[in-house]
Amino acid sequence: MSVTVRLEGDCLDPRAELGALLEAAAGDGAVVSFVGVARPKSTAGAGVDELVLDHHPTLTRKSLEDIALAAAERFPVSQVRVVHRCGRVPAGAPIVFAGASAVHRRAAFECADYLMDRLKTEAVFWKREVGEAGAVWIEPTDADYADNGRWG
Amino acid sequence: MRVTFHGRLADLLGRDLEVAVDTPCTVAALRSRMIETWPQMAQPLGDRRVRACVGNKLVPDDHPLDGTDDVEFLAPVSGG
């Protein structure tokens, strides 16, 4: 079992993260990864140039670690990998990589799903969309909370 | 006492400020003192979802403070 968590201020390369996960997953039968990308439009339809993710010097990383460790405990997986951007993320650029590997596919799918549901509501970030509408603070949606509620 | 705001709270008075408050006190007393000084903080600081953090730990409103504590107030998080 191995858990990797990183908070990146400048760049997130999903291909490199998937490559590292595949390499670490030698012997497993399933590797699942999710990449979250900054959308160029707000939910109201306004153009978004960038997403700005403010973070806390200690609590943000701890929240990522807590979520990754909980996922590793909950599912029969051998690798959990979470890499999250902070700072200014241009529209179209990756924000988060969440991946897992396991002997069988179901655990890897469920682990990645769980990671993202918790990250979307509980990760300690304060996000704002910057674009046509100025700077707009973003909070989790009702759908995000409902998704997270599925895991009990 | 030095106070730092995170998230949308920082839009109102800036990210950091110094608050004159008699110590020892509690987080609740600090909130009240700030609301007296800056009435525009009444709504955001009255929001129960706005948590206080001292020494990198979330603390309840009855947490005791002395003059050397740095206190952070965290707006509800956006998630990742």
PDB file of C-alpha atoms in Angstrom:
ATOM      1  CA  MET A   1       0.000   0.000   0.000  1.00  0.00           C
ATOM      2  CA  SER A   2       1.334   3.390  -0.921  1.00  0.00           C
ATOM      3  CA  VAL A   3      -0.293   6.823  -0.639  1.00  0.00           C
ATOM      4  CA  THR A   4       1.126   9.788  -2.532  1.00  0.00           C
ATOM      5  CA  VAL A   5      -0.174  13.323  -1.938  1.00  0.00           C
ATOM      6  CA  ARG A   6       1.227  16.537  -3.387  1.00  0.00           C
ATOM      7  CA  LEU A   7       0.131  20.145  -3.523  1.00  0.00           C
ATOM      8  CA  GLU A   8       1.579  21.883  -6.590  1.00  0.00           C
ATOM      9  CA  GLY A   9       1.856  25.650  -6.927  1.00  0.00           C
ATOM     10  CA  ASP A  10       2.985  25.871 -10.539  1.00  0.00           C
ATOM     11  CA  CYS A  11       2.210  22.895 -12.711  1.00  0.00           C
ATOM     12  CA  LEU A  12       0.375  19.592 -12.740  1.00  0.00           C
ATOM     13  CA  ASP A  13       1.256  17.139 -15.517  1.00  0.00           C
ATOM     14  CA  PRO A  14      -1.448  14.429 -15.569  1.00  0.00           C
ATOM     15  CA  ARG A  15       0.507  12.289 -18.047  1.00  0.00           C
ATOM     16  CA  ALA A  16       3.493  12.170 -15.716  1.00  0.00           C
ATOM     17  CA  GLU A  17       1.227  11.377 -12.755  1.00  0.00           C
ATOM     18  CA  LEU A  18      -0.472   8.534 -14.623  1.00  0.00           C
ATOM     19  CA  GLY A  19       2.930   7.256 -15.732  1.00  0.00           C
ATOM     20  CA  ALA A  20       4.182   7.222 -12.150  1.00  0.00           C
ATOM     21  CA  LEU A  21       1.000   5.510 -10.970  1.00  0.00           C
ATOM     22  CA  LEU A  22       1.281   2.827 -13.673  1.00  0.00           C
ATOM     23  CA  GLU A  23       4.862   2.185 -12.726  1.00  0.00           C
ATOM     24  CA  ALA A  24       4.062   1.919  -9.024  1.00  0.00           C
ATOM     25  CA  ALA A  25       1.092  -0.339  -9.779  1.00  0.00           C
ATOM     26  CA  ALA A  26       3.154  -3.178 -11.202  1.00  0.00           C
ATOM     27  CA  GLY A  27       1.374  -6.431 -10.333  1.00  0.00           C
ATOM     28  CA  ASP A  28      -2.060  -4.823 -10.072  1.00  0.00           C
ATOM     29  CA  GLY A  29      -4.810  -5.558 -12.578  1.00  0.00           C
ATOM     30  CA  ALA A  30      -6.526  -2.156 -12.579  1.00  0.00           C
ATOM     31  CA  VAL A  31      -5.462   1.480 -12.704  1.00  0.00           C
ATOM     32  CA  VAL A  32      -8.102   4.228 -12.636  1.00  0.00           C
ATOM     33  CA  SER A  33      -7.372   7.934 -12.857  1.00  0.00           C
ATOM     34  CA  PHE A  34      -9.413  11.128 -12.910  1.00  0.00           C
ATOM     35  CA  VAL A  35      -8.211  14.531 -14.106  1.00  0.00           C
ATOM     36  CA  GLY A  36     -10.156  17.667 -13.185  1.00  0.00           C
ATOM     37  CA  VAL A  37      -9.704  20.567 -15.611  1.00  0.00           C
ATOM     38  CA  ALA A  38     -10.530  24.269 -15.115  1.00  0.00           C
ATOM     39  CA  ARG A  39     -13.650  25.064 -17.145  1.00  0.00           C
ATOM     40  CA  PRO A  40     -13.682  28.092 -19.478  1.00  0.00           C
ATOM     41  CA  LYS A  41     -17.289  28.951 -18.504  1.00  0.00           C
ATOM     42  CA  SER A  42     -18.984  29.517 -15.159  1.00  0.00           C
ATOM     43  CA  THR A  43     -22.225  27.683 -14.355  1.00  0.00           C
ATOM     44  CA  ALA A  44     -24.005  30.949 -15.289  1.00  0.00           C
ATOM     45  CA  GLY A  45     -22.321  30.860 -18.716  1.00  0.00           C
ATOM     46  CA  ALA A  46     -19.832  33.718 -18.225  1.00  0.00           C
ATOM     47  CA  GLY A  47     -16.338  33.345 -19.680  1.00  0.00           C
ATOM     48  CA  VAL A  48     -13.698  32.338 -17.121  1.00  0.00           C
ATOM     49  CA  ASP A  49     -10.027  33.142 -17.712  1.00  0.00           C
ATOM     50  CA  GLU A  50      -8.613  31.453 -14.655  1.00  0.00           C
ATOM     51  CA  LEU A  51      -9.457  29.768 -11.408  1.00  0.00           C
ATOM     52  CA  VAL A  52      -7.581  30.994  -8.340  1.00  0.00           C
ATOM     53  CA  LEU A  53      -7.205  28.499  -5.497  1.00  0.00           C
ATOM     54  CA  ASP A  54      -6.162  30.037  -2.181  1.00  0.00           C
ATOM     55  CA  HIS A  55      -4.850  27.517   0.295  1.00  0.00           C
ATOM     56  CA  HIS A  56      -3.911  27.301   3.966  1.00  0.00           C
ATOM     57  CA  PRO A  57      -0.222  26.749   4.776  1.00  0.00           C
ATOM     58  CA  THR A  58      -0.888  23.548   6.741  1.00  0.00           C
ATOM     59  CA  LEU A  59      -4.588  22.627   6.745  1.00  0.00           C
ATOM     60  CA  THR A  60      -4.869  22.265   2.975  1.00  0.00           C
ATOM     61  CA  ARG A  61      -2.206  19.603   2.677  1.00  0.00           C
ATOM     62  CA  LYS A  62      -3.551  17.850   5.760  1.00  0.00           C
ATOM     63  CA  SER A  63      -7.054  17.740   4.244  1.00  0.00           C
ATOM     64  CA  LEU A  64      -5.665  16.103   1.093  1.00  0.00           C
ATOM     65  CA  GLU A  65      -3.725  13.583   3.173  1.00  0.00           C
ATOM     66  CA  ASP A  66      -6.714  12.757   5.375  1.00  0.00           C
ATOM     67  CA  ILE A  67      -8.896  12.090   2.327  1.00  0.00           C
ATOM     68  CA  ALA A  68      -6.253   9.983   0.569  1.00  0.00           C
ATOM     69  CA  LEU A  69      -5.548   7.930   3.705  1.00  0.00           C
ATOM     70  CA  ALA A  70      -9.258   7.354   4.317  1.00  0.00           C
ATOM     71  CA  ALA A  71      -9.631   6.121   0.727  1.00  0.00           C
ATOM     72  CA  ALA A  72      -6.662   3.779   1.128  1.00  0.00           C
ATOM     73  CA  GLU A  73      -8.213   2.326   4.269  1.00  0.00           C
ATOM     74  CA  ARG A  74     -11.704   2.000   2.856  1.00  0.00           C
ATOM     75  CA  PHE A  75     -10.973   0.162  -0.404  1.00  0.00           C
ATOM     76  CA  PRO A  76      -8.736  -2.828  -1.209  1.00  0.00           C
ATOM     77  CA  VAL A  77      -6.304  -0.745  -3.281  1.00  0.00           C
ATOM     78  CA  SER A  78      -2.533  -0.812  -3.441  1.00  0.00           C
ATOM     79  CA  GLN A  79      -1.845   2.736  -4.680  1.00  0.00           C
ATOM     80  CA  VAL A  80      -3.611   6.038  -4.013  1.00  0.00           C
ATOM     81  CA  ARG A  81      -2.317   9.161  -5.701  1.00  0.00           C
ATOM     82  CA  VAL A  82      -3.684  12.689  -5.236  1.00  0.00           C
ATOM     83  CA  VAL A  83      -2.005  15.734  -6.771  1.00  0.00           C
ATOM     84  CA  HIS A  84      -3.767  19.098  -6.477  1.00  0.00           C
ATOM     85  CA  ARG A  85      -2.971  22.523  -7.872  1.00  0.00           C
ATOM     86  CA  CYS A  86      -3.104  25.701  -5.858  1.00  0.00           C
ATOM     87  CA  GLY A  87      -2.632  29.273  -7.011  1.00  0.00           C
ATOM     88  CA  ARG A  88      -3.703  30.539 -10.429  1.00  0.00           C
ATOM     89  CA  VAL A  89      -4.920  27.872 -12.841  1.00  0.00           C
ATOM     90  CA  PRO A  90      -5.738  29.043 -16.391  1.00  0.00           C
ATOM     91  CA  ALA A  91      -8.933  27.748 -18.021  1.00  0.00           C
ATOM     92  CA  GLY A  92      -8.192  24.452 -19.721  1.00  0.00           C
ATOM     93  CA  ALA A  93      -5.370  23.513 -17.338  1.00  0.00           C
ATOM     94  CA  PRO A  94      -5.533  20.531 -14.962  1.00  0.00           C
ATOM     95  CA  ILE A  95      -6.472  21.218 -11.330  1.00  0.00           C
ATOM     96  CA  VAL A  96      -6.455  17.766  -9.814  1.00  0.00           C
ATOM     97  CA  PHE A  97      -5.247  14.249 -10.499  1.00  0.00           C
ATOM     98  CA  ALA A  98      -6.798  11.463  -8.439  1.00  0.00           C
ATOM     99  CA  GLY A  99      -5.807   7.889  -9.135  1.00  0.00           C
ATOM    100  CA  ALA A 100      -5.820   4.441  -7.634  1.00  0.00           C
ATOM    101  CA  SER A 101      -4.643   0.968  -8.511  1.00  0.00           C
ATOM    102  CA  ALA A 102      -5.896  -2.367  -7.264  1.00  0.00           C
ATOM    103  CA  VAL A 103      -5.874  -6.046  -8.038  1.00  0.00           C
ATOM    104  CA  HIS A 104      -9.408  -5.772  -9.459  1.00  0.00           C
ATOM    105  CA  ARG A 105     -11.127  -2.883 -11.230  1.00  0.00           C
ATOM    106  CA  ARG A 106     -14.125  -2.236  -8.939  1.00  0.00           C
ATOM    107  CA  ALA A 107     -12.009  -1.146  -5.992  1.00  0.00           C
ATOM    108  CA  ALA A 108      -9.940   1.171  -8.189  1.00  0.00           C
ATOM    109  CA  PHE A 109     -13.053   2.796  -9.756  1.00  0.00           C
ATOM    110  CA  GLU A 110     -14.748   3.253  -6.396  1.00  0.00           C
ATOM    111  CA  CYS A 111     -11.605   4.606  -4.766  1.00  0.00           C
ATOM    112  CA  ALA A 112     -11.145   7.295  -7.446  1.00  0.00           C
ATOM    113  CA  ASP A 113     -14.860   8.187  -7.227  1.00  0.00           C
ATOM    114  CA  TYR A 114     -14.662   8.481  -3.432  1.00  0.00           C
ATOM    115  CA  LEU A 115     -11.495  10.585  -3.593  1.00  0.00           C
ATOM    116  CA  MET A 116     -13.124  13.101  -5.924  1.00  0.00           C
ATOM    117  CA  ASP A 117     -16.416  13.321  -4.023  1.00  0.00           C
ATOM    118  CA  ARG A 118     -14.577  14.130  -0.817  1.00  0.00           C
ATOM    119  CA  LEU A 119     -12.046  16.448  -2.456  1.00  0.00           C
ATOM    120  CA  LYS A 120     -14.819  18.461  -4.130  1.00  0.00           C
ATOM    121  CA  THR A 121     -16.484  19.302  -0.814  1.00  0.00           C
ATOM    122  CA  GLU A 122     -13.861  18.947   1.924  1.00  0.00           C
ATOM    123  CA  ALA A 123     -10.464  19.914   0.526  1.00  0.00           C
ATOM    124  CA  VAL A 124      -9.363  23.152   2.202  1.00  0.00           C
ATOM    125  CA  PHE A 125      -9.303  25.566  -0.720  1.00  0.00           C
ATOM    126  CA  TRP A 126     -10.997  28.870  -1.329  1.00  0.00           C
ATOM    127  CA  LYS A 127     -11.672  29.174  -5.067  1.00  0.00           C
ATOM    128  CA  ARG A 128     -12.665  32.070  -7.223  1.00  0.00           C
ATOM    129  CA  GLU A 129     -13.369  32.242 -10.914  1.00  0.00           C
ATOM    130  CA  VAL A 130     -11.820  35.274 -12.594  1.00  0.00           C
ATOM    131  CA  GLY A 131     -13.186  36.402 -15.943  1.00  0.00           C
ATOM    132  CA  GLU A 132     -16.055  38.255 -17.633  1.00  0.00           C
ATOM    133  CA  ALA A 133     -18.037  38.510 -14.398  1.00  0.00           C
ATOM    134  CA  GLY A 134     -15.055  39.768 -12.356  1.00  0.00           C
ATOM    135  CA  ALA A 135     -13.884  37.593  -9.453  1.00  0.00           C
ATOM    136  CA  VAL A 136     -16.568  35.233  -8.121  1.00  0.00           C
ATOM    137  CA  TRP A 137     -16.092  33.023  -5.048  1.00  0.00           C
ATOM    138  CA  ILE A 138     -17.123  29.408  -5.609  1.00  0.00           C
ATOM    139  CA  GLU A 139     -18.640  27.038  -3.062  1.00  0.00           C
ATOM    140  CA  PRO A 140     -19.557  23.365  -3.447  1.00  0.00           C
ATOM    141  CA  THR A 141     -22.914  22.812  -5.167  1.00  0.00           C
ATOM    142  CA  ASP A 142     -25.847  20.860  -3.719  1.00  0.00           C
ATOM    143  CA  ALA A 143     -24.939  18.110  -6.202  1.00  0.00           C
ATOM    144  CA  ASP A 144     -21.383  18.025  -4.809  1.00  0.00           C
ATOM    145  CA  TYR A 145     -22.718  17.602  -1.259  1.00  0.00           C
ATOM    146  CA  ALA A 146     -25.196  14.934  -2.415  1.00  0.00           C
ATOM    147  CA  ASP A 147     -22.383  13.043  -4.192  1.00  0.00           C
ATOM    148  CA  ASN A 148     -20.261  13.134  -1.060  1.00  0.00           C
ATOM    149  CA  GLY A 149     -23.222  11.967   1.039  1.00  0.00           C
ATOM    150  CA  ARG A 150     -23.328   8.692  -0.909  1.00  0.00           C
ATOM    151  CA  TRP A 151     -20.363   7.345   1.023  1.00  0.00           C
ATOM    152  CA  GLY A 152     -21.970   7.575   4.474  1.00  0.00           C
TER     153      GLY A 152
ATOM    154  CA  MET B   1      -3.829  40.369  18.544  1.00  0.00           C
ATOM    155  CA  ARG B   2      -2.918  39.352  15.024  1.00  0.00           C
ATOM    156  CA  VAL B   3      -5.823  38.052  12.939  1.00  0.00           C
ATOM    157  CA  THR B   4      -5.676  36.475   9.479  1.00  0.00           C
ATOM    158  CA  PHE B   5      -8.638  35.894   7.187  1.00  0.00           C
ATOM    159  CA  HIS B   6      -8.953  33.163   4.566  1.00  0.00           C
ATOM    160  CA  GLY B   7     -11.265  32.983   1.582  1.00  0.00           C
ATOM    161  CA  ARG B   8     -13.976  35.547   0.979  1.00  0.00           C
ATOM    162  CA  LEU B   9     -13.488  36.984   4.489  1.00  0.00           C
ATOM    163  CA  ALA B  10     -10.270  38.592   3.236  1.00  0.00           C
ATOM    164  CA  ASP B  11     -12.291  40.732   0.776  1.00  0.00           C
ATOM    165  CA  LEU B  12     -13.696  42.848   3.610  1.00  0.00           C
ATOM    166  CA  LEU B  13     -10.766  44.071   5.711  1.00  0.00           C
ATOM    167  CA  GLY B  14      -7.775  42.578   3.936  1.00  0.00           C
ATOM    168  CA  ARG B  15      -5.936  39.407   4.761  1.00  0.00           C
ATOM    169  CA  ASP B  16      -4.207  40.381   8.012  1.00  0.00           C
ATOM    170  CA  LEU B  17      -4.923  42.901  10.694  1.00  0.00           C
ATOM    171  CA  GLU B  18      -4.160  43.747  14.283  1.00  0.00           C
ATOM    172  CA  VAL B  19      -7.112  43.748  16.689  1.00  0.00           C
ATOM    173  CA  ALA B  20      -7.039  45.596  20.020  1.00  0.00           C
ATOM    174  CA  VAL B  21      -8.732  43.273  22.497  1.00  0.00           C
ATOM    175  CA  ASP B  22      -8.305  42.710  26.226  1.00  0.00           C
ATOM    176  CA  THR B  23      -6.653  39.376  26.957  1.00  0.00           C
ATOM    177  CA  PRO B  24      -7.063  36.710  28.149  1.00  0.00           C
ATOM    178  CA  CYS B  25     -10.289  36.292  26.213  1.00  0.00           C
ATOM    179  CA  THR B  26     -12.008  33.701  24.055  1.00  0.00           C
ATOM    180  CA  VAL B  27     -12.517  33.293  20.317  1.00  0.00           C
ATOM    181  CA  ALA B  28     -16.142  34.383  20.862  1.00  0.00           C
ATOM    182  CA  ALA B  29     -15.000  37.581  22.609  1.00  0.00           C
ATOM    183  CA  LEU B  30     -12.581  38.289  19.767  1.00  0.00           C
ATOM    184  CA  ARG B  31     -15.409  37.856  17.247  1.00  0.00           C
ATOM    185  CA  SER B  32     -17.586  40.280  19.267  1.00  0.00           C
ATOM    186  CA  ARG B  33     -14.768  42.803  19.543  1.00  0.00           C
ATOM    187  CA  MET B  34     -14.186  42.740  15.775  1.00  0.00           C
ATOM    188  CA  ILE B  35     -17.906  43.141  15.069  1.00  0.00           C
ATOM    189  CA  GLU B  36     -18.022  46.182  17.413  1.00  0.00           C
ATOM    190  CA  THR B  37     -15.072  47.728  15.608  1.00  0.00           C
ATOM    191  CA  TRP B  38     -16.099  46.767  12.076  1.00  0.00           C
ATOM    192  CA  PRO B  39     -19.898  46.347  11.878  1.00  0.00           C
ATOM    193  CA  GLN B  40     -19.595  45.071   8.300  1.00  0.00           C
ATOM    194  CA  MET B  41     -18.078  41.899   9.829  1.00  0.00           C
ATOM    195  CA  ALA B  42     -21.281  41.063  11.757  1.00  0.00           C
ATOM    196  CA  GLN B  43     -22.752  38.824   9.072  1.00  0.00           C
ATOM    197  CA  PRO B  44     -19.590  36.967   8.024  1.00  0.00           C
ATOM    198  CA  LEU B  45     -18.206  36.514  11.553  1.00  0.00           C
ATOM    199  CA  GLY B  46     -21.646  35.534  12.855  1.00  0.00           C
ATOM    200  CA  ASP B  47     -21.782  32.675  10.329  1.00  0.00           C
ATOM    201  CA  ARG B  48     -21.315  29.491  12.364  1.00  0.00           C
ATOM    202  CA  ARG B  49     -19.567  27.892   9.399  1.00  0.00           C
ATOM    203  CA  VAL B  50     -16.715  30.397   9.779  1.00  0.00           C
ATOM    204  CA  ARG B  51     -14.230  28.471  11.898  1.00  0.00           C
ATOM    205  CA  ALA B  52     -11.358  29.794  13.983  1.00  0.00           C
ATOM    206  CA  CYS B  53      -7.902  28.258  13.825  1.00  0.00           C
ATOM    207  CA  VAL B  54      -5.104  28.696  16.366  1.00  0.00           C
ATOM    208  CA  GLY B  55      -1.718  27.028  16.021  1.00  0.00           C
ATOM    209  CA  ASN B  56      -2.891  25.215  12.879  1.00  0.00           C
ATOM    210  CA  LYS B  57      -5.777  23.578  14.735  1.00  0.00           C
ATOM    211  CA  LEU B  58      -9.477  24.338  14.381  1.00  0.00           C
ATOM    212  CA  VAL B  59     -10.765  25.525  17.746  1.00  0.00           C
ATOM    213  CA  PRO B  60     -14.262  26.104  19.216  1.00  0.00           C
ATOM    214  CA  ASP B  61     -15.592  29.530  20.149  1.00  0.00           C
ATOM    215  CA  ASP B  62     -14.848  29.031  23.855  1.00  0.00           C
ATOM    216  CA  HIS B  63     -11.156  28.436  23.116  1.00  0.00           C
ATOM    217  CA  PRO B  64      -9.037  30.684  25.385  1.00  0.00           C
ATOM    218  CA  LEU B  65      -6.700  33.227  23.789  1.00  0.00           C
ATOM    219  CA  ASP B  66      -3.798  35.157  25.225  1.00  0.00           C
ATOM    220  CA  GLY B  67      -2.081  38.180  23.736  1.00  0.00           C
ATOM    221  CA  THR B  68       0.511  36.095  21.910  1.00  0.00           C
ATOM    222  CA  ASP B  69      -1.932  33.976  19.906  1.00  0.00           C
ATOM    223  CA  ASP B  70      -2.349  34.420  16.162  1.00  0.00           C
ATOM    224  CA  VAL B  71      -5.922  33.659  15.193  1.00  0.00           C
ATOM    225  CA  GLU B  72      -7.084  32.669  11.728  1.00  0.00           C
ATOM    226  CA  PHE B  73     -10.697  32.811  10.572  1.00  0.00           C
ATOM    227  CA  LEU B  74     -11.579  30.425   7.759  1.00  0.00           C
ATOM    228  CA  ALA B  75     -14.441  31.083   5.377  1.00  0.00           C
ATOM    229  CA  PRO B  76     -16.387  27.924   4.429  1.00  0.00           C
ATOM    230  CA  VAL B  77     -14.139  25.966   2.095  1.00  0.00           C
ATOM    231  CA  SER B  78     -14.786  25.711  -1.643  1.00  0.00           C
ATOM    232  CA  GLY B  79     -13.459  22.179  -1.948  1.00  0.00           C
ATOM    233  CA  GLY B  80     -11.066  21.171  -4.699  1.00  0.00           C
TER     234      GLY B  80
END
